Coordinates of C-alpha atoms and ligand atoms in Angstrom, one line a residue:
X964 CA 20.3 -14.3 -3.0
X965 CA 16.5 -14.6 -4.5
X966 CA 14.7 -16.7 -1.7
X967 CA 14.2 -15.6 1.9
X968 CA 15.5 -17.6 4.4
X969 CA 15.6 -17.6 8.0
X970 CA 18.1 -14.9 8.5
X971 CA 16.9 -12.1 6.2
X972 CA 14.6 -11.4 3.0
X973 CA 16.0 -12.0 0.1
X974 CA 16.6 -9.7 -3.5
X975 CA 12.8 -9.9 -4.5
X976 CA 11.1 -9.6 -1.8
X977 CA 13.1 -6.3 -0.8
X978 CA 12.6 -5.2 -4.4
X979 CA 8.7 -5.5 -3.9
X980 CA 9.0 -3.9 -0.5
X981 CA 10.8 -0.5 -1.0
X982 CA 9.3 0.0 -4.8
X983 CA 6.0 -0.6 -3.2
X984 CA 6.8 1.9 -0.2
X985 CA 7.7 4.6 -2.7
X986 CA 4.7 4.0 -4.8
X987 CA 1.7 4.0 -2.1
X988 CA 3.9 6.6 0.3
X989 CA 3.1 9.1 -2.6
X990 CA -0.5 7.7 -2.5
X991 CA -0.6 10.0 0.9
X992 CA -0.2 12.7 -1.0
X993 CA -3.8 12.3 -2.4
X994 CA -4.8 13.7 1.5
X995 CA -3.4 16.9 0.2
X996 CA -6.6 17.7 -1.7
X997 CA -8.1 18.0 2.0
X998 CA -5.8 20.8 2.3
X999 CA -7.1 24.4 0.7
X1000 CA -10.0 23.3 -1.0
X1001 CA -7.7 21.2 -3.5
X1002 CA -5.5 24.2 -4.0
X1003 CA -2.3 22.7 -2.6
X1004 CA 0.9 21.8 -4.8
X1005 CA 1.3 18.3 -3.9
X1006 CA -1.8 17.2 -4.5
X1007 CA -1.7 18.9 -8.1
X1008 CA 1.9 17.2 -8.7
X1009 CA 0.8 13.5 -7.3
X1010 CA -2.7 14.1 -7.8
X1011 CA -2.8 13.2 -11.6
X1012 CA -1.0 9.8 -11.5
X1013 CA -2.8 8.4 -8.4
X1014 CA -5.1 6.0 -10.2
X1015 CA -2.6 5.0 -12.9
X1016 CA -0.3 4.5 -10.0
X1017 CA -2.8 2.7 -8.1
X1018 CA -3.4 0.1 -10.8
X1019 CA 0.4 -0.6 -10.9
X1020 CA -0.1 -1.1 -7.2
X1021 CA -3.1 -3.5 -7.4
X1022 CA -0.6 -5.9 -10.3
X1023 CA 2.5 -5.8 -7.8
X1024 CA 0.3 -6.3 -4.8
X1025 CA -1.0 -9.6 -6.4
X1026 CA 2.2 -11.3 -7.4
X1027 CA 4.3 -9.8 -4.3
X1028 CA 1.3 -11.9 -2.2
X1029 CA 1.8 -14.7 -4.5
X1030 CA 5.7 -14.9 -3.8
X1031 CA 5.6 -14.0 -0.1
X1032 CA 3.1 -17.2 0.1
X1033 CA 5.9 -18.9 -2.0
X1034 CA 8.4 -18.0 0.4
X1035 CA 6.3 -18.4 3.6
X1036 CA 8.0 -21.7 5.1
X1037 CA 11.3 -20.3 5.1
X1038 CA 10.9 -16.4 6.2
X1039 CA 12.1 -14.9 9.2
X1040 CA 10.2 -15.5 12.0
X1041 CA 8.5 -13.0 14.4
X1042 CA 8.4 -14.8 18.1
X1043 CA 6.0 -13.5 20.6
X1044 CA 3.3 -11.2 21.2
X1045 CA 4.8 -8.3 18.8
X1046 CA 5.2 -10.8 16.2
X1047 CA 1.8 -11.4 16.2
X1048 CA 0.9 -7.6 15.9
X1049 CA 3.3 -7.6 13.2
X1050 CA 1.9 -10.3 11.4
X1051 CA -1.9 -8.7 11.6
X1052 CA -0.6 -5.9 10.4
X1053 CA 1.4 -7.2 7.5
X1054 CA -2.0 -8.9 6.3
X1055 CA -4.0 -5.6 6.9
X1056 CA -1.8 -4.0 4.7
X1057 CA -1.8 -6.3 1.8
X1058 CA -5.4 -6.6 2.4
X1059 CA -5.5 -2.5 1.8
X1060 CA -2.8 -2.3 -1.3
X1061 CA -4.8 -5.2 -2.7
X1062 CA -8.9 -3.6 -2.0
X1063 CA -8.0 -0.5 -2.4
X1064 CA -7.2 0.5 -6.0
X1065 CA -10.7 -1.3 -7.2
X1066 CA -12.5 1.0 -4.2
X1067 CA -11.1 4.1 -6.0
X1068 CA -11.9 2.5 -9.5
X1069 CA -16.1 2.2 -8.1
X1070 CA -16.0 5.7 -6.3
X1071 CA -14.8 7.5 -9.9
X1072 CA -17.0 4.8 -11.8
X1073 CA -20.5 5.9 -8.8
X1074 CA -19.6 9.4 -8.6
X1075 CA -20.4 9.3 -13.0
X1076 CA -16.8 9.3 -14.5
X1077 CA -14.6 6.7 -16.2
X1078 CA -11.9 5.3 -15.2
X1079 CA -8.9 5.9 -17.1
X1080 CA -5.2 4.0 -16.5
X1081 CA -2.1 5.6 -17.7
X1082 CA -4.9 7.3 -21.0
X1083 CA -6.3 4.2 -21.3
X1084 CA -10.1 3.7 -21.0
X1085 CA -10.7 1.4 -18.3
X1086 CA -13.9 1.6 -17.3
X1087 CA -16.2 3.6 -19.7
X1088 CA -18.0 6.9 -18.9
X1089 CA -22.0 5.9 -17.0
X1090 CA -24.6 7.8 -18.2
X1091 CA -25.2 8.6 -14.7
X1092 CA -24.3 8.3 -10.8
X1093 CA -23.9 4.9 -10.2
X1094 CA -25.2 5.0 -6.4
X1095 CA -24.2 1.1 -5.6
X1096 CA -20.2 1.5 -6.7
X1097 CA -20.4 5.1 -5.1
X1098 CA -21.7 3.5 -1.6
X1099 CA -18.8 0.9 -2.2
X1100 CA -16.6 3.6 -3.3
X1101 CA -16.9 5.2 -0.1
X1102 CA -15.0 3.2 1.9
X1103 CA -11.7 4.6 -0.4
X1104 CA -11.0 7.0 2.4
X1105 CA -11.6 4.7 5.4
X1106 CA -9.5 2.3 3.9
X1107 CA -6.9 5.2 3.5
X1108 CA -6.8 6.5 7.3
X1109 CA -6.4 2.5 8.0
X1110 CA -3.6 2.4 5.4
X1111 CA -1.4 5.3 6.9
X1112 CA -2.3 4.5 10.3
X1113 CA -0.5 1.1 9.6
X1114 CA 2.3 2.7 7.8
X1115 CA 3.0 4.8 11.1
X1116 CA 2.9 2.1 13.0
X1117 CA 4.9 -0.2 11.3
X1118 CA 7.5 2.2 10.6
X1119 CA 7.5 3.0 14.3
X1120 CA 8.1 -0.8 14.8
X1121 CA 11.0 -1.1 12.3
X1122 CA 12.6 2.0 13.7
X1123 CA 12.4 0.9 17.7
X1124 CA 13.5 -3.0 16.7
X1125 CA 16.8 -1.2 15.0
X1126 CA 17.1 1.8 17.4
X1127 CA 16.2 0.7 20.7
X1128 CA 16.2 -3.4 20.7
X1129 CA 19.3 -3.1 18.3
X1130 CA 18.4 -6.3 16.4
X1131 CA 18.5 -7.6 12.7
X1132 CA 14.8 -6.6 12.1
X1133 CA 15.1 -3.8 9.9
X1134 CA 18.4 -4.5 8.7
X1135 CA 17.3 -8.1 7.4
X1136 CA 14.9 -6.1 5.1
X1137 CA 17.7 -3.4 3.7
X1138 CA 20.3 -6.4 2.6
Ligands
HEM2336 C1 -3.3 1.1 -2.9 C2 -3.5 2.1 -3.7 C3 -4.1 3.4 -3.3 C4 -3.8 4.2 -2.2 C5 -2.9 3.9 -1.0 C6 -4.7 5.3 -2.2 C7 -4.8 6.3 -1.3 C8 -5.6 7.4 -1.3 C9 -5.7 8.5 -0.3 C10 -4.7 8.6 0.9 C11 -6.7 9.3 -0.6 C12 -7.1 10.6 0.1 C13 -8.3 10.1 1.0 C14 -9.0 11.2 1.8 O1 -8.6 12.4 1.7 O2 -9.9 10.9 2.5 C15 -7.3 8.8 -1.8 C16 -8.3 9.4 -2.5 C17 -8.8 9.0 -3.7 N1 -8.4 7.9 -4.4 FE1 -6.9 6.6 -3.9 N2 -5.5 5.3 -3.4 C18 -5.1 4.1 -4.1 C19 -5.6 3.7 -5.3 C20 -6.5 4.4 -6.0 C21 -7.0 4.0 -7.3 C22 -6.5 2.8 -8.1 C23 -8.0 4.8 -7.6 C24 -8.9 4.8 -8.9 C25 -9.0 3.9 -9.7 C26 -8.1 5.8 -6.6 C27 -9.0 6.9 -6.6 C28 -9.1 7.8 -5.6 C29 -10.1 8.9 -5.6 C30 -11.1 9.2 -6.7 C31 -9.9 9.6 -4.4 C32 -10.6 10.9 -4.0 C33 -11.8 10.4 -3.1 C34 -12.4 11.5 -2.4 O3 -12.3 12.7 -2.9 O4 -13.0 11.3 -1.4 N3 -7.2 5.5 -5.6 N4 -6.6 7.7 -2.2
HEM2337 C1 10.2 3.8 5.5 C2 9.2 2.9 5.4 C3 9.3 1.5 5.8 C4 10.2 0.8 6.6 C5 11.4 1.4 7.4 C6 9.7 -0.6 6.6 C7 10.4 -1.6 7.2 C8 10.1 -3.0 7.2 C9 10.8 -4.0 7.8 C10 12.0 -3.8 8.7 C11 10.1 -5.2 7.5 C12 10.5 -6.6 8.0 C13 9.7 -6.9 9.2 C14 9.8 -8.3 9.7 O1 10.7 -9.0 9.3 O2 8.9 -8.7 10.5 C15 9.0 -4.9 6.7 C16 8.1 -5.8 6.2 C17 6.9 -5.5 5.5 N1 6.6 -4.2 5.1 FE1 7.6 -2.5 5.5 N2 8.6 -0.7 5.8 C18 8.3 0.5 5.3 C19 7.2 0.8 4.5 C20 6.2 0.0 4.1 C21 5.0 0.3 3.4 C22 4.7 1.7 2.9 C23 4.3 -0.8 3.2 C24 3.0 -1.1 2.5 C25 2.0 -0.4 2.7 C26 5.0 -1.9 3.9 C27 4.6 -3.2 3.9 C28 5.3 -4.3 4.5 C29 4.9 -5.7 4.5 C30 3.6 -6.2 3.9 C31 5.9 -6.4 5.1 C32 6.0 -7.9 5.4 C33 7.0 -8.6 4.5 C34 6.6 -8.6 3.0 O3 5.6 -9.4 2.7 O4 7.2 -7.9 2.2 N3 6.2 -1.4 4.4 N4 9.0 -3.5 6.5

């Protein structure tokens, strides 16, 4: 089935959900470059694809929002005070995947380099540091501690509503 209903998410909406977990999981992997001065194996294998990757995150991010608003009235409902958590979270998280990709795009374009998407020339080289989009820029890595602490989190939540409530939660997303 397409459409969500009450019971369980339907074919698109777990499409956009576990393509989108794969994509920004290997995001993380960007924190590698904390690890050895840059020297570290996974950052040099992800490392390379993470804005092109990002971009493709920023277009799937916009039209999953559109069709989860779409399919708003008749998705599964979270009663109670963890459904509430839930909620705020699922809207941080969008919020991230959505602000993110253009925070990375103004650190590269501040920090005096352009921004290039899959060898296409997005944003031209500056002749300079462009202080504004680097102090906007910035916020790249808060954003990405918020992101992953999310991710945690939520997964946490999945893996105790299917573990220890043993409910439909998790399974409603799988199929
Ligand atoms: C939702 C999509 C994205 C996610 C989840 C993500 C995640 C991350 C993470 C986890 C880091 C490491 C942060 C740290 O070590 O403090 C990082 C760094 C970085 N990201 Fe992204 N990113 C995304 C999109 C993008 C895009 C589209 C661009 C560029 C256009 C970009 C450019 C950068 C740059 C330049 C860094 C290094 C920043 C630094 O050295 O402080 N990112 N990102
Ligand atoms: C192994 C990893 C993951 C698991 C097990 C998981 C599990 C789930 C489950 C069970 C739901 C349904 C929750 C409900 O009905 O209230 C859900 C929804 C959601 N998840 Fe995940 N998730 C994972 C990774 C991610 C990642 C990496 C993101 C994005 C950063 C994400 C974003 C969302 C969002 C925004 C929703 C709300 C429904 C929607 O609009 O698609 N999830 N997830």
């Amino acid at each position: 089935m397409i459409n969500d209903n009450s019971e369980r998410y339907g074919s698109i909406t777990r499409f956009f959900h576990w393509v989108m977990a794969v994509l920004v999981l290997q995001q993380f992997f960007k924190f590698a470059d904390r690890i050895n001065e840059g020297e570290h194996w996974l950052g040099d294998t992800f490392g390379p694809w993470h804005v092109s990757i990002g971009a493709v995150i920023l277009i799937l991010a916009v039209v999953r929002l559109l069709w989860a608003l779409k399919q708003k009235p008749q998705r599964p409902i979270n009663p109670g005070f963890d459904g509430v958590i839930a909620k705020i979270a699922h809207r941080l998280m969008y919020f991230s995947m959505l602000i993110m990709p253009f925070l990375g795009a103004l650190y590269i374009h501040g920090k005096g380099y352009p921004v290039k998407v899959f060898g296409y020339e997005l944003i031209g080289q500056p002749a300079d540091e462009v202080p504004w989009a680097l102090a906007l820029g910035e916020w790249h890595s808060p954003f990405a501690f918020l992101l992953i602490f999310l991710v945690i989190a939520h997964i946490a939540g999945a893996l105790y509503h299917h573990f220890i409530q043993k409910d439909t939660v998790l399974k409603r997303m799988i199929g």
